[in-house]
């Protein structure tokens, strides 16, 4: 492990790797090989079975990766209690508070407020999974995310948006007239005032307007050696009936987080596809810069 950097992995692990961990061990193999000795932070979606049997899958992940795990608040009001999860390196982060976020989300986000090393200023991590079937619900969920971007807050938030970037990208948005899965078309679009259906880019727009930075976009535009590969598709592989591959899994930072970013990678290969229907996202931050960002944001809030 390189103590000068912080490695963050984001992964929607399909159905949590199986109730009995059929694919979970392989997922942990892949994660443990990231960076120098595995990631320092994992933001997981579809932690579907991690709460069961006394948190057996969560504790197995903690042991394997050497991280401390947190799950979103229970969500008994939906068909399936599909948690989101956060795993943190315990000797790197002091956990100040885990906040049980619930309303207005369809699937509850996991939010952990930390302190990085000796830095007294808080650093928020949020693992989220936006609603897959209702564009207006996603818009509401994005609205909640703006509360993590208020003055003085430093936040790294990532997950499955089930929607698209507002700014045009190398991958064109689906041509909905040609999409044969009509239910999916409705789920991923919204009805505009003129009565036409448009690709749902509104959650991304809300986050960007609120001050979040799309970390992959920032890397593509500003970091040497990254390029357009950071904007690669993260899901929709082998699904032409749904419009094909798209970049729906995204990481965002606010409070100056992007200034500490040094690398972004979308990991999509035979191994990751054997585990999940989503690519694995990898973000590397410069630790000292991230500590400075948190301190400066806290000072700016106090002055204001």
JSON list of N, CA and C in Angstrom, two decimals, residues 16-53:
[
{"chain": "A", "resi": 16, "resn": "UNK", "atom": "N", "xyz": [-24.62, -8.96, -5.55]},
{"chain": "A", "resi": 16, "resn": "UNK", "atom": "CA", "xyz": [-23.69, -9.15, -4.44]},
{"chain": "A", "resi": 16, "resn": "UNK", "atom": "C", "xyz": [-22.77, -10.35, -4.62]},
{"chain": "A", "resi": 17, "resn": "UNK", "atom": "N", "xyz": [-22.65, -10.84, -5.85]},
{"chain": "A", "resi": 17, "resn": "UNK", "atom": "CA", "xyz": [-21.84, -12.02, -6.09]},
{"chain": "A", "resi": 17, "resn": "UNK", "atom": "C", "xyz": [-22.52, -13.32, -5.74]},
{"chain": "A", "resi": 18, "resn": "UNK", "atom": "N", "xyz": [-23.83, -13.25, -5.48]},
{"chain": "A", "resi": 18, "resn": "UNK", "atom": "CA", "xyz": [-24.59, -14.46, -5.14]},
{"chain": "A", "resi": 18, "resn": "UNK", "atom": "C", "xyz": [-24.79, -14.60, -3.64]},
{"chain": "A", "resi": 19, "resn": "UNK", "atom": "N", "xyz": [-25.93, -15.14, -3.25]},
{"chain": "A", "resi": 19, "resn": "UNK", "atom": "CA", "xyz": [-26.24, -15.29, -1.82]},
{"chain": "A", "resi": 19, "resn": "UNK", "atom": "C", "xyz": [-25.17, -16.09, -1.08]},
{"chain": "A", "resi": 20, "resn": "UNK", "atom": "N", "xyz": [-24.63, -17.11, -1.72]},
{"chain": "A", "resi": 20, "resn": "UNK", "atom": "CA", "xyz": [-23.60, -17.93, -1.11]},
{"chain": "A", "resi": 20, "resn": "UNK", "atom": "C", "xyz": [-22.20, -17.56, -1.58]},
{"chain": "A", "resi": 21, "resn": "UNK", "atom": "N", "xyz": [-22.09, -16.39, -2.21]},
{"chain": "A", "resi": 21, "resn": "UNK", "atom": "CA", "xyz": [-20.79, -15.91, -2.64]},
{"chain": "A", "resi": 21, "resn": "UNK", "atom": "C", "xyz": [-20.21, -16.63, -3.82]},
{"chain": "A", "resi": 22, "resn": "UNK", "atom": "N", "xyz": [-21.09, -17.13, -4.72]},
{"chain": "A", "resi": 22, "resn": "UNK", "atom": "CA", "xyz": [-20.61, -17.90, -5.87]},
{"chain": "A", "resi": 22, "resn": "UNK", "atom": "C", "xyz": [-19.59, -17.12, -6.70]},
{"chain": "A", "resi": 23, "resn": "UNK", "atom": "N", "xyz": [-19.81, -15.82, -6.85]},
{"chain": "A", "resi": 23, "resn": "UNK", "atom": "CA", "xyz": [-18.91, -14.97, -7.62]},
{"chain": "A", "resi": 23, "resn": "UNK", "atom": "C", "xyz": [-18.17, -13.96, -6.74]},
{"chain": "A", "resi": 24, "resn": "UNK", "atom": "N", "xyz": [-18.49, -13.97, -5.46]},
{"chain": "A", "resi": 24, "resn": "UNK", "atom": "CA", "xyz": [-17.94, -12.97, -4.54]},
{"chain": "A", "resi": 24, "resn": "UNK", "atom": "C", "xyz": [-16.42, -13.15, -4.36]},
{"chain": "A", "resi": 25, "resn": "UNK", "atom": "N", "xyz": [-15.97, -14.38, -4.21]},
{"chain": "A", "resi": 25, "resn": "UNK", "atom": "CA", "xyz": [-14.54, -14.60, -4.03]},
{"chain": "A", "resi": 25, "resn": "UNK", "atom": "C", "xyz": [-13.74, -14.09, -5.23]},
{"chain": "A", "resi": 26, "resn": "UNK", "atom": "N", "xyz": [-14.27, -14.30, -6.42]},
{"chain": "A", "resi": 26, "resn": "UNK", "atom": "CA", "xyz": [-13.60, -13.82, -7.62]},
{"chain": "A", "resi": 26, "resn": "UNK", "atom": "C", "xyz": [-13.56, -12.29, -7.63]},
{"chain": "A", "resi": 27, "resn": "UNK", "atom": "N", "xyz": [-14.66, -11.67, -7.21]},
{"chain": "A", "resi": 27, "resn": "UNK", "atom": "CA", "xyz": [-14.70, -10.21, -7.13]},
{"chain": "A", "resi": 27, "resn": "UNK", "atom": "C", "xyz": [-13.65, -9.69, -6.15]},
{"chain": "A", "resi": 28, "resn": "UNK", "atom": "N", "xyz": [-13.50, -10.36, -5.02]},
{"chain": "A", "resi": 28, "resn": "UNK", "atom": "CA", "xyz": [-12.51, -9.94, -4.04]},
{"chain": "A", "resi": 28, "resn": "UNK", "atom": "C", "xyz": [-11.09, -10.16, -4.56]},
{"chain": "A", "resi": 29, "resn": "UNK", "atom": "N", "xyz": [-10.90, -11.23, -5.34]},
{"chain": "A", "resi": 29, "resn": "UNK", "atom": "CA", "xyz": [-9.60, -11.44, -5.98]},
{"chain": "A", "resi": 29, "resn": "UNK", "atom": "C", "xyz": [-9.24, -10.25, -6.86]},
{"chain": "A", "resi": 30, "resn": "UNK", "atom": "N", "xyz": [-10.21, -9.81, -7.65]},
{"chain": "A", "resi": 30, "resn": "UNK", "atom": "CA", "xyz": [-9.99, -8.69, -8.56]},
{"chain": "A", "resi": 30, "resn": "UNK", "atom": "C", "xyz": [-9.69, -7.41, -7.77]},
{"chain": "A", "resi": 31, "resn": "UNK", "atom": "N", "xyz": [-10.49, -7.14, -6.74]},
{"chain": "A", "resi": 31, "resn": "UNK", "atom": "CA", "xyz": [-10.30, -5.93, -5.93]},
{"chain": "A", "resi": 31, "resn": "UNK", "atom": "C", "xyz": [-8.96, -5.94, -5.22]},
{"chain": "A", "resi": 32, "resn": "UNK", "atom": "N", "xyz": [-8.56, -7.10, -4.70]},
{"chain": "A", "resi": 32, "resn": "UNK", "atom": "CA", "xyz": [-7.31, -7.17, -3.93]},
{"chain": "A", "resi": 32, "resn": "UNK", "atom": "C", "xyz": [-6.09, -6.88, -4.80]},
{"chain": "A", "resi": 33, "resn": "UNK", "atom": "N", "xyz": [-6.24, -7.00, -6.12]},
{"chain": "A", "resi": 33, "resn": "UNK", "atom": "CA", "xyz": [-5.11, -6.77, -7.03]},
{"chain": "A", "resi": 33, "resn": "UNK", "atom": "C", "xyz": [-5.04, -5.33, -7.52]},
{"chain": "A", "resi": 34, "resn": "UNK", "atom": "N", "xyz": [-5.98, -4.50, -7.10]},
{"chain": "A", "resi": 34, "resn": "UNK", "atom": "CA", "xyz": [-5.96, -3.10, -7.52]},
{"chain": "A", "resi": 34, "resn": "UNK", "atom": "C", "xyz": [-4.86, -2.34, -6.81]},
{"chain": "A", "resi": 35, "resn": "UNK", "atom": "N", "xyz": [-4.25, -1.43, -7.51]},
{"chain": "A", "resi": 35, "resn": "UNK", "atom": "CA", "xyz": [-3.27, -0.54, -6.90]},
{"chain": "A", "resi": 35, "resn": "UNK", "atom": "C", "xyz": [-2.13, -1.29, -6.25]},
{"chain": "A", "resi": 36, "resn": "UNK", "atom": "N", "xyz": [-1.69, -0.77, -5.10]},
{"chain": "A", "resi": 36, "resn": "UNK", "atom": "CA", "xyz": [-0.59, -1.38, -4.35]},
{"chain": "A", "resi": 36, "resn": "UNK", "atom": "C", "xyz": [-1.14, -2.04, -3.10]},
{"chain": "A", "resi": 37, "resn": "UNK", "atom": "N", "xyz": [-1.66, -3.28, -3.27]},
{"chain": "A", "resi": 37, "resn": "UNK", "atom": "CA", "xyz": [-2.17, -4.00, -2.11]},
{"chain": "A", "resi": 37, "resn": "UNK", "atom": "C", "xyz": [-3.65, -3.86, -1.88]},
{"chain": "A", "resi": 38, "resn": "UNK", "atom": "N", "xyz": [-4.39, -3.51, -2.92]},
{"chain": "A", "resi": 38, "resn": "UNK", "atom": "CA", "xyz": [-5.84, -3.40, -2.79]},
{"chain": "A", "resi": 38, "resn": "UNK", "atom": "C", "xyz": [-6.29, -1.98, -2.52]},
{"chain": "A", "resi": 39, "resn": "UNK", "atom": "N", "xyz": [-7.57, -1.71, -2.72]},
{"chain": "A", "resi": 39, "resn": "UNK", "atom": "CA", "xyz": [-8.09, -0.34, -2.55]},
{"chain": "A", "resi": 39, "resn": "UNK", "atom": "C", "xyz": [-8.15, 0.08, -1.08]},
{"chain": "A", "resi": 40, "resn": "UNK", "atom": "N", "xyz": [-8.14, 1.38, -0.87]},
{"chain": "A", "resi": 40, "resn": "UNK", "atom": "CA", "xyz": [-8.32, 1.95, 0.47]},
{"chain": "A", "resi": 40, "resn": "UNK", "atom": "C", "xyz": [-9.78, 2.21, 0.77]},
{"chain": "A", "resi": 41, "resn": "UNK", "atom": "N", "xyz": [-10.56, 2.35, -0.29]},
{"chain": "A", "resi": 41, "resn": "UNK", "atom": "CA", "xyz": [-12.00, 2.60, -0.18]},
{"chain": "A", "resi": 41, "resn": "UNK", "atom": "C", "xyz": [-12.70, 1.80, -1.26]},
{"chain": "A", "resi": 42, "resn": "UNK", "atom": "N", "xyz": [-13.80, 1.15, -0.89]},
{"chain": "A", "resi": 42, "resn": "UNK", "atom": "CA", "xyz": [-14.66, 0.50, -1.87]},
{"chain": "A", "resi": 42, "resn": "UNK", "atom": "C", "xyz": [-16.07, 1.03, -1.68]},
{"chain": "A", "resi": 43, "resn": "UNK", "atom": "N", "xyz": [-16.66, 1.53, -2.76]},
{"chain": "A", "resi": 43, "resn": "UNK", "atom": "CA", "xyz": [-18.06, 1.95, -2.77]},
{"chain": "A", "resi": 43, "resn": "UNK", "atom": "C", "xyz": [-18.81, 0.92, -3.61]},
{"chain": "A", "resi": 44, "resn": "UNK", "atom": "N", "xyz": [-19.61, 0.10, -2.95]},
{"chain": "A", "resi": 44, "resn": "UNK", "atom": "CA", "xyz": [-20.28, -1.01, -3.64]},
{"chain": "A", "resi": 44, "resn": "UNK", "atom": "C", "xyz": [-21.77, -0.76, -3.76]},
{"chain": "A", "resi": 45, "resn": "UNK", "atom": "N", "xyz": [-22.32, -1.16, -4.90]},
{"chain": "A", "resi": 45, "resn": "UNK", "atom": "CA", "xyz": [-23.76, -1.19, -5.10]},
{"chain": "A", "resi": 45, "resn": "UNK", "atom": "C", "xyz": [-24.21, -2.66, -5.22]},
{"chain": "A", "resi": 46, "resn": "UNK", "atom": "N", "xyz": [-25.49, -2.86, -5.05]},
{"chain": "A", "resi": 46, "resn": "UNK", "atom": "CA", "xyz": [-26.10, -4.20, -5.06]},
{"chain": "A", "resi": 46, "resn": "UNK", "atom": "C", "xyz": [-25.51, -5.12, -3.99]},
{"chain": "A", "resi": 47, "resn": "UNK", "atom": "N", "xyz": [-25.33, -4.58, -2.79]},
{"chain": "A", "resi": 47, "resn": "UNK", "atom": "CA", "xyz": [-24.89, -5.40, -1.66]},
{"chain": "A", "resi": 47, "resn": "UNK", "atom": "C", "xyz": [-26.12, -6.15, -1.11]},
{"chain": "A", "resi": 48, "resn": "UNK", "atom": "N", "xyz": [-26.72, -6.91, -1.99]},
{"chain": "A", "resi": 48, "resn": "UNK", "atom": "CA", "xyz": [-28.04, -7.50, -1.77]},
{"chain": "A", "resi": 48, "resn": "UNK", "atom": "C", "xyz": [-28.10, -8.47, -0.61]},
{"chain": "A", "resi": 49, "resn": "UNK", "atom": "N", "xyz": [-27.04, -9.24, -0.41]},
{"chain": "A", "resi": 49, "resn": "UNK", "atom": "CA", "xyz": [-27.05, -10.28, 0.62]},
{"chain": "A", "resi": 49, "resn": "UNK", "atom": "C", "xyz": [-26.09, -9.98, 1.77]},
{"chain": "A", "resi": 50, "resn": "UNK", "atom": "N", "xyz": [-25.49, -8.81, 1.77]},
{"chain": "A", "resi": 50, "resn": "UNK", "atom": "CA", "xyz": [-24.45, -8.51, 2.76]},
{"chain": "A", "resi": 50, "resn": "UNK", "atom": "C", "xyz": [-24.99, -8.34, 4.17]},
{"chain": "A", "resi": 51, "resn": "UNK", "atom": "N", "xyz": [-26.29, -8.11, 4.31]},
{"chain": "A", "resi": 51, "resn": "UNK", "atom": "CA", "xyz": [-26.89, -7.96, 5.64]},
{"chain": "A", "resi": 51, "resn": "UNK", "atom": "C", "xyz": [-27.31, -9.31, 6.23]},
{"chain": "A", "resi": 52, "resn": "UNK", "atom": "N", "xyz": [-27.42, -10.32, 5.38]},
{"chain": "A", "resi": 52, "resn": "UNK", "atom": "CA", "xyz": [-27.96, -11.60, 5.81]},
{"chain": "A", "resi": 52, "resn": "UNK", "atom": "C", "xyz": [-26.97, -12.38, 6.67]},
{"chain": "A", "resi": 53, "resn": "UNK", "atom": "N", "xyz": [-27.51, -13.27, 7.48]},
{"chain": "A", "resi": 53, "resn": "UNK", "atom": "CA", "xyz": [-26.71, -14.19, 8.29]},
{"chain": "A", "resi": 53, "resn": "UNK", "atom": "C", "xyz": [-25.62, -13.47, 9.08]}
]
